Amino acid sequence: MNLVKALLFNLLSLSIGFAYKPVVLMHGIMTGSGSMEIIKHRIEEKHPGTVVYNVNRFESWSSLESMWHQVLEIGLDVANISASHPEGINLIGYSQGGLVARGIVETFSNVSVSTFISLSSPQAGQYGAGFLHLVFPGLVKETVYELFYSKVGQHTSVGNYWNDPYHQPLYETYCMFLPYLNNHKQSKKSEEFKANMLRLKRLVLIGGPDDDVITPWQSSQFGYYNANETVIELRNQEIYKDDKIGLKSLDESGRLHVLSVPGVNHFNWHMNVSVVDDYLLPYLD
Ligand SMILES: *[C@@H]1O[C@H](CO)[C@@H](O)[C@H](O)[C@H]1NC(C)=O
Ligand SMILES: *[C@@H]1O[C@H](CO)[C@@H](O)[C@H](O)[C@H]1NC(C)=O
Ligand SMILES: *[C@@H]1O[C@H](CO)[C@@H](O)[C@H](O)[C@H]1NC(C)=O
Ligand SMILES: *[C@@H]1O[C@H](CO)[C@@H](O)[C@H](O)[C@H]1NC(C)=O
């Protein structure tokens, strides 16, 4: 009986030309696809018929492998998924997963993303003990740049987006990922990165003041510290004002959604059903 219902639903969807696009979920650091199951089940329940792919690569300790490596490997899988859904896909990344996902959006011109949702991801980088101590409890945020801004340090994902406001020249010299992904440093890929971002139909940046891990929490919305640790919000950042990766263009064409949600700790974003209902589902087409 359920099978018959599902078939009828699919036929109906096809005949009225309406069906939700598939969703790809990308997990955070030191966890895996299991941590994204609540989101998966809620989407399937509320938007019946949606195909949800839950990325199960680079789980646990391998989530610490370098960001470019993860972007290029997972990107090939997502390109395959995209190829079998010509109507486009939606992409949701949580925490570090939102940065891997943006890397895929910017790098893979054969991945067609309709909505990209970044769920509390350090999009402008990270400078805080909370995040650091998830993985490296013994390290100190003031001095860890000495490790991260080196060839060895760049072999870990966290080093690839560690953005120490007091050591910007070293960040620019050694960091192999974030300065390039943000077109803060120009490369021969810069134009392509921006062009690929501009193909998005919607970019949704979710974060909030009670996160307690992403530091500053505004990094989830491309806000960040200046040289004296004052937070400068997205629209006053160079990346926005100079439209380095298309954020301003997306905003001016009504495609950028910046959501600040209070009352959610970093470890609850992907566990909280009302977050799924109120901030994820409405943006999925
Ligand atoms: C992508 O699909 C092709 C063709 O089906 C397959 O040969 C290849 O292994 C797939 N690659 C990945 C990364 O899944
Ligand atoms: C997508 O593009 C990458 C190169 O950017 C290529 O290696 C990969 O095979 C392509 N995948 C598909 C499914 O077209
Ligand atoms: C810190 O930065 C803000 C904003 O750029 C500036 O107004 C302020 O004067 C700075 N304070 C110090 C102590 O440098
Ligand atoms: C769940 O999310 C809502 C916002 O949608 C928030 O008000 C509430 O505090 C959150 N609860 C937990 C336990 O994170």
mmCIF file of C-alpha atoms in Angstrom, residues 91-279:
data_model
loop_
_atom_site.group_PDB
_atom_site.id
_atom_site.type_symbol
_atom_site.label_atom_id
_atom_site.label_comp_id
_atom_site.label_asym_id
_atom_site.label_seq_id
_atom_site.Cartn_x
_atom_site.Cartn_y
_atom_site.Cartn_z
ATOM 1 C CA LEU A 91 23.172 21.576 -0.375
ATOM 2 C CA ILE A 92 23.243 21.902 3.429
ATOM 3 C CA GLY A 93 26.519 21.965 5.368
ATOM 4 C CA TYR A 94 26.852 22.078 9.128
ATOM 5 C CA SER A 95 29.862 23.635 10.897
ATOM 6 C CA GLN A 96 33.065 22.724 9.021
ATOM 7 C CA GLY A 97 30.790 20.930 6.532
ATOM 8 C CA GLY A 98 29.409 24.296 5.405
ATOM 9 C CA LEU A 99 32.898 25.376 4.467
ATOM 10 C CA VAL A 100 33.554 22.128 2.592
ATOM 11 C CA ALA A 101 30.219 22.662 0.834
ATOM 12 C CA ARG A 102 31.079 26.222 -0.186
ATOM 13 C CA GLY A 103 34.389 24.931 -1.517
ATOM 14 C CA ILE A 104 32.419 22.526 -3.699
ATOM 15 C CA VAL A 105 30.030 25.255 -4.894
ATOM 16 C CA GLU A 106 32.936 27.515 -5.869
ATOM 17 C CA THR A 107 35.138 24.841 -7.437
ATOM 18 C CA PHE A 108 32.795 22.516 -9.342
ATOM 19 C CA SER A 109 31.121 24.156 -12.295
ATOM 20 C CA ASN A 110 29.415 20.815 -13.035
ATOM 21 C CA VAL A 111 27.549 20.879 -9.704
ATOM 22 C CA SER A 112 24.250 22.750 -10.012
ATOM 23 C CA VAL A 113 23.139 23.974 -6.616
ATOM 24 C CA SER A 114 19.801 25.692 -6.235
ATOM 25 C CA THR A 115 19.832 26.503 -2.496
ATOM 26 C CA PHE A 116 23.007 26.353 -0.424
ATOM 27 C CA ILE A 117 22.472 26.545 3.339
ATOM 28 C CA SER A 118 25.445 27.148 5.618
ATOM 29 C CA LEU A 119 24.441 26.080 9.128
ATOM 30 C CA SER A 120 26.755 27.699 11.658
ATOM 31 C CA SER A 121 29.922 27.374 9.596
ATOM 32 C CA PRO A 122 33.110 29.396 10.097
ATOM 33 C CA GLN A 123 32.807 31.061 6.673
ATOM 34 C CA ALA A 124 35.142 33.938 7.564
ATOM 35 C CA GLY A 125 37.455 31.757 9.634
ATOM 36 C CA GLN A 126 37.905 30.886 13.246
ATOM 37 C CA TYR A 127 39.761 32.423 16.176
ATOM 38 C CA GLY A 128 38.561 30.971 19.454
ATOM 39 C CA ALA A 129 39.448 28.495 22.120
ATOM 40 C CA GLY A 130 35.991 26.860 21.921
ATOM 41 C CA PHE A 131 36.515 25.552 18.421
ATOM 42 C CA LEU A 132 40.220 24.868 18.875
ATOM 43 C CA HIS A 133 39.642 22.749 21.962
ATOM 44 C CA LEU A 134 37.125 20.493 20.211
ATOM 45 C CA VAL A 135 40.112 18.933 18.542
ATOM 46 C CA PHE A 136 43.268 20.214 20.213
ATOM 47 C CA PRO A 137 42.521 20.661 23.922
ATOM 48 C CA GLY A 138 46.118 21.455 24.797
ATOM 49 C CA LEU A 139 46.619 24.340 22.383
ATOM 50 C CA VAL A 140 46.285 28.047 23.137
ATOM 51 C CA LYS A 141 44.567 30.345 20.654
ATOM 52 C CA GLU A 142 47.105 33.167 21.013
ATOM 53 C CA THR A 143 50.058 31.007 19.987
ATOM 54 C CA VAL A 144 48.582 28.236 17.862
ATOM 55 C CA TYR A 145 49.231 30.310 14.717
ATOM 56 C CA GLU A 146 52.868 29.216 15.061
ATOM 57 C CA LEU A 147 51.734 25.669 14.368
ATOM 58 C CA PHE A 148 48.890 26.323 11.911
ATOM 59 C CA TYR A 149 50.755 28.871 9.765
ATOM 60 C CA SER A 150 53.366 26.390 8.642
ATOM 61 C CA LYS A 151 53.573 23.679 6.011
ATOM 62 C CA VAL A 152 52.805 20.999 8.594
ATOM 63 C CA GLY A 153 49.923 22.934 10.144
ATOM 64 C CA GLN A 154 48.288 23.291 6.762
ATOM 65 C CA HIS A 155 47.780 19.521 6.689
ATOM 66 C CA THR A 156 44.872 19.924 9.128
ATOM 67 C CA SER A 157 41.488 21.319 8.207
ATOM 68 C CA VAL A 158 41.399 23.688 11.189
ATOM 69 C CA GLY A 159 44.711 25.242 10.122
ATOM 70 C CA ASN A 160 43.164 25.877 6.708
ATOM 71 C CA TYR A 161 40.630 28.307 8.158
ATOM 72 C CA TRP A 162 42.355 29.491 11.334
ATOM 73 C CA ASN A 163 42.205 33.271 10.915
ATOM 74 C CA ASP A 164 44.276 34.998 13.591
ATOM 75 C CA PRO A 165 43.478 38.735 13.497
ATOM 76 C CA TYR A 166 46.865 39.556 15.059
ATOM 77 C CA HIS A 167 48.906 37.668 12.463
ATOM 78 C CA GLN A 168 47.352 38.502 9.111
ATOM 79 C CA PRO A 169 50.584 38.562 7.071
ATOM 80 C CA LEU A 170 51.318 34.982 8.180
ATOM 81 C CA TYR A 171 47.710 33.959 7.463
ATOM 82 C CA GLU A 172 48.022 35.385 3.971
ATOM 83 C CA THR A 173 51.384 33.741 3.387
ATOM 84 C CA TYR A 174 50.796 30.270 4.772
ATOM 85 C CA CYS A 175 47.090 29.571 4.772
ATOM 86 C CA MET A 176 46.352 27.553 1.637
ATOM 87 C CA PHE A 177 42.566 27.455 1.778
ATOM 88 C CA LEU A 178 40.423 30.262 3.184
ATOM 89 C CA PRO A 179 42.265 33.303 1.757
ATOM 90 C CA TYR A 180 41.877 31.731 -1.704
ATOM 91 C CA LEU A 181 38.308 30.504 -1.272
ATOM 92 C CA ASN A 182 37.338 34.030 -0.155
ATOM 93 C CA ASN A 183 39.260 35.637 -3.058
ATOM 94 C CA HIS A 184 41.120 37.594 -0.410
ATOM 95 C CA LYS A 185 44.181 36.379 -2.299
ATOM 96 C CA GLN A 186 43.760 36.364 -6.047
ATOM 97 C CA SER A 187 44.541 33.226 -7.975
ATOM 98 C CA LYS A 188 43.831 31.997 -11.465
ATOM 99 C CA LYS A 189 40.674 30.410 -10.045
ATOM 100 C CA SER A 190 39.293 33.631 -8.525
ATOM 101 C CA GLU A 191 36.946 34.517 -11.361
ATOM 102 C CA GLU A 192 35.639 30.978 -11.605
ATOM 103 C CA PHE A 193 35.014 30.835 -7.832
ATOM 104 C CA LYS A 194 32.873 33.950 -8.014
ATOM 105 C CA ALA A 195 31.067 32.930 -11.186
ATOM 106 C CA ASN A 196 30.154 29.614 -9.588
ATOM 107 C CA MET A 197 28.800 31.318 -6.449
ATOM 108 C CA LEU A 198 26.656 33.541 -8.647
ATOM 109 C CA ARG A 199 24.939 30.489 -10.106
ATOM 110 C CA LEU A 200 23.217 29.906 -6.735
ATOM 111 C CA LYS A 201 19.524 30.598 -6.589
ATOM 112 C CA ARG A 202 19.685 31.123 -2.843
ATOM 113 C CA LEU A 203 22.457 31.428 -0.274
ATOM 114 C CA VAL A 204 21.267 31.033 3.319
ATOM 115 C CA LEU A 205 23.721 31.864 6.115
ATOM 116 C CA ILE A 206 22.548 30.728 9.543
ATOM 117 C CA GLY A 207 24.240 31.466 12.858
ATOM 118 C CA GLY A 208 23.497 32.914 16.249
ATOM 119 C CA PRO A 209 24.829 34.627 19.356
ATOM 120 C CA ASP A 210 24.468 31.582 21.636
ATOM 121 C CA ASP A 211 26.594 29.318 19.448
ATOM 122 C CA ASP A 212 29.554 29.380 21.881
ATOM 123 C CA VAL A 213 31.887 27.509 19.535
ATOM 124 C CA ILE A 214 32.154 29.450 16.268
ATOM 125 C CA THR A 215 34.183 32.515 17.261
ATOM 126 C CA PRO A 216 33.183 35.130 16.525
ATOM 127 C CA TRP A 217 29.730 33.681 15.880
ATOM 128 C CA GLN A 218 29.263 36.253 13.101
ATOM 129 C CA SER A 219 31.798 34.271 11.063
ATOM 130 C CA SER A 220 28.795 32.079 10.187
ATOM 131 C CA GLN A 221 27.594 35.129 8.210
ATOM 132 C CA PHE A 222 30.999 36.301 6.915
ATOM 133 C CA GLY A 223 31.377 38.823 9.752
ATOM 134 C CA TYR A 224 34.787 38.802 11.448
ATOM 135 C CA TYR A 225 37.293 40.419 13.774
ATOM 136 C CA ASN A 226 39.309 43.409 12.677
ATOM 137 C CA ALA A 227 42.877 43.890 13.910
ATOM 138 C CA ASN A 228 41.716 44.694 17.450
ATOM 139 C CA GLU A 229 39.076 41.964 17.788
ATOM 140 C CA THR A 230 36.118 44.231 17.102
ATOM 141 C CA VAL A 231 33.567 42.322 15.024
ATOM 142 C CA ILE A 232 32.873 43.930 11.643
ATOM 143 C CA GLU A 233 29.650 42.569 10.205
ATOM 144 C CA LEU A 234 29.244 41.104 6.723
ATOM 145 C CA ARG A 235 28.118 44.222 4.876
ATOM 146 C CA ASN A 236 31.121 46.234 6.088
ATOM 147 C CA GLN A 237 33.649 43.583 5.120
ATOM 148 C CA GLU A 238 35.979 43.867 2.137
ATOM 149 C CA ILE A 239 34.658 40.519 0.807
ATOM 150 C CA TYR A 240 31.178 42.078 0.561
ATOM 151 C CA LYS A 241 31.973 45.675 -0.376
ATOM 152 C CA ASP A 242 34.305 44.609 -3.205
ATOM 153 C CA ASP A 243 31.957 41.760 -4.127
ATOM 154 C CA LYS A 244 34.910 39.360 -4.091
ATOM 155 C CA ILE A 245 32.849 36.166 -4.280
ATOM 156 C CA GLY A 246 29.476 37.568 -5.283
ATOM 157 C CA LEU A 247 27.899 38.070 -1.843
ATOM 158 C CA LYS A 248 26.883 41.641 -2.655
ATOM 159 C CA SER A 249 25.410 40.655 -6.019
ATOM 160 C CA LEU A 250 23.490 37.811 -4.404
ATOM 161 C CA ASP A 251 22.216 40.254 -1.777
ATOM 162 C CA GLU A 252 21.182 42.913 -4.278
ATOM 163 C CA SER A 253 19.278 40.371 -6.332
ATOM 164 C CA GLY A 254 17.402 39.115 -3.248
ATOM 165 C CA ARG A 255 19.175 35.762 -3.155
ATOM 166 C CA LEU A 256 21.145 36.205 0.086
ATOM 167 C CA HIS A 257 19.384 35.309 3.341
ATOM 168 C CA VAL A 258 21.268 36.126 6.544
ATOM 169 C CA LEU A 259 19.599 34.576 9.575
ATOM 170 C CA SER A 260 20.548 35.205 13.212
ATOM 171 C CA VAL A 261 18.865 32.699 15.492
ATOM 172 C CA PRO A 262 19.256 33.080 19.267
ATOM 173 C CA GLY A 263 18.988 30.237 21.771
ATOM 174 C CA VAL A 264 20.935 27.604 19.857
ATOM 175 C CA ASN A 265 24.256 26.179 21.016
ATOM 176 C CA HIS A 266 26.686 24.977 18.366
ATOM 177 C CA PHE A 267 25.979 21.310 19.112
ATOM 178 C CA ASN A 268 22.238 21.754 18.698
ATOM 179 C CA TRP A 269 21.824 23.335 15.268
ATOM 180 C CA HIS A 270 21.576 19.962 13.548
ATOM 181 C CA MET A 271 19.667 18.309 16.424
ATOM 182 C CA ASN A 272 16.905 20.879 16.816
ATOM 183 C CA VAL A 273 13.759 20.081 14.845
ATOM 184 C CA SER A 274 12.417 23.615 15.076
ATOM 185 C CA VAL A 275 15.602 24.859 13.386
ATOM 186 C CA VAL A 276 14.897 22.433 10.544
ATOM 187 C CA ASP A 277 11.241 23.486 10.328
ATOM 188 C CA ASP A 278 11.746 27.232 10.581
ATOM 189 C CA TYR A 279 15.090 27.877 8.894
#
